[in-house]
Amino acid sequence: MAAPLAEIPKQERRYFSAQGFEKLGPPQPKDWLAEHKESGQTFAQFRQVTQARPTGKILYLRPVGAMGGQLEATRAYCEVFFQRPVKLLPELKPGKGRHDFFVKKYQLLASDLLERMVPDLPADGLAEVAVTNVDLYPSEDWSYVFGIAKPDKGVGVFSFARYDPKFFGQSRPADWEKLRLRRSSRVVAHETCHLFGMAHCIDYNCLMNGVNHLNELDSRSFFLCPVCLRKLRYRLGFDAGKRFEDLRNFCNKQGLQPESEWLGRKLAEKESP
Ligand SMILES: [Zn+2]
Ligand SMILES: [Zn+2]
């Protein structure tokens, strides 16, 4: 990393090494960076983001419709990822929707959900994220959207519907629930980081890379590269070593073996002389 890690205590700096991260290669056709010109965001640029945002301590998670055990897994993941208490709010009523002619599924109007969330953010809220297993659409002339957010209000709504192979009429592999957990966790973390002013990463294979399709999502790191981790730490303030340990415990508990092993290697890294 070019800039010295001035704000990070010495004993914590080893967690900000680039070891274990690959530089991002040229995009494949249809990948995010093949279709969107992005110039990235340095740590210095991030620090200059001045848009007003909620400043409370607590991250609120809100289900829309039935979520089952997935909701608690998402809550637990956000708690370790952001190192903040994550509380569940009562279910947000589904509201406006339609039967989509093309996808032949029932969908909810994302902007309607978002509008109803804005006045509800509790005073101690840092952000409020609504999640649903129902597909979403942003407005009548669009077929679907994965999610939408209002960073200045600290709210976002995201759908997990398309992370289940069954949505596309495909059979579910034996470990499909882990696949869905990987995808939904990554997306909730990515979108919530946007709510904190973090832009897309173009340096490393990183959780903050923009993604255009599911294969691209599945090929991206489950973790924040050192530059993005530094931004999140700057915004929220946490002990990076404890965060890596908590993430490893979460991955162990959920049976996310490769991620847990990666974290083990990260925790074992020695301080560079
Ligand atoms: Zn994004
Ligand atoms: Zn990054």
Coordinates of N, CA, C and O and ligand atoms in Angstrom, one line a residue, residues 32 38 187 190-191 194 198-201 207-211, ligand 1:
W32 N -18.3 -6.6 -15.1 CA -18.6 -5.2 -14.7 C -17.7 -4.2 -15.3 O -18.1 -3.2 -16.0
E38 N -14.6 2.7 -14.6 CA -14.4 3.2 -13.2 C -13.0 3.5 -12.9 O -12.1 2.9 -13.4
V187 N -23.1 -9.8 -0.9 CA -23.9 -8.7 -1.4 C -24.3 -7.7 -0.3 O -24.2 -6.5 -0.5
H190 N -21.3 -5.8 0.7 CA -20.9 -4.9 -0.4 C -21.8 -3.6 -0.4 O -21.3 -2.5 -0.4
E191 N -23.1 -3.9 -0.4 CA -24.0 -2.8 -0.5 C -24.0 -1.9 0.8 O -24.1 -0.7 0.7
H194 N -21.2 0.4 0.6 CA -21.6 1.6 -0.3 C -22.3 2.7 0.6 O -22.1 3.9 0.4
M198 N -18.1 3.9 0.6 CA -17.1 3.2 -0.1 C -17.5 2.9 -1.5 O -18.6 2.5 -1.8
A199 N -16.6 3.3 -2.5 CA -16.9 3.0 -3.9 C -16.3 1.7 -4.3 O -15.7 1.0 -3.5
H200 N -16.5 1.3 -5.6 CA -16.0 0.1 -6.1 C -14.5 0.0 -6.1 O -13.8 1.0 -6.3
C201 N -14.0 -1.2 -5.9 CA -12.5 -1.4 -5.9 C -12.1 -1.9 -7.3 O -12.8 -2.8 -7.8
L207 N -14.1 -7.9 -2.2 CA -15.6 -7.9 -2.0 C -16.2 -6.6 -2.6 O -17.4 -6.6 -2.9
M208 N -15.4 -5.5 -2.7 CA -16.0 -4.3 -3.3 C -15.8 -4.1 -4.8 O -16.1 -3.1 -5.3
N209 N -15.4 -5.2 -5.5 CA -15.5 -5.1 -7.0 C -17.0 -5.0 -7.4 O -17.8 -5.7 -6.8
G210 N -17.2 -4.2 -8.4 CA -18.5 -4.2 -9.1 C -18.7 -5.6 -9.8 O -17.8 -6.1 -10.3
V211 N -19.9 -6.1 -9.7 CA -20.2 -7.4 -10.5 C -21.4 -7.2 -11.3 O -22.4 -6.6 -10.9
Ligands
ZN1 ZN -21.5 -2.0 -5.8

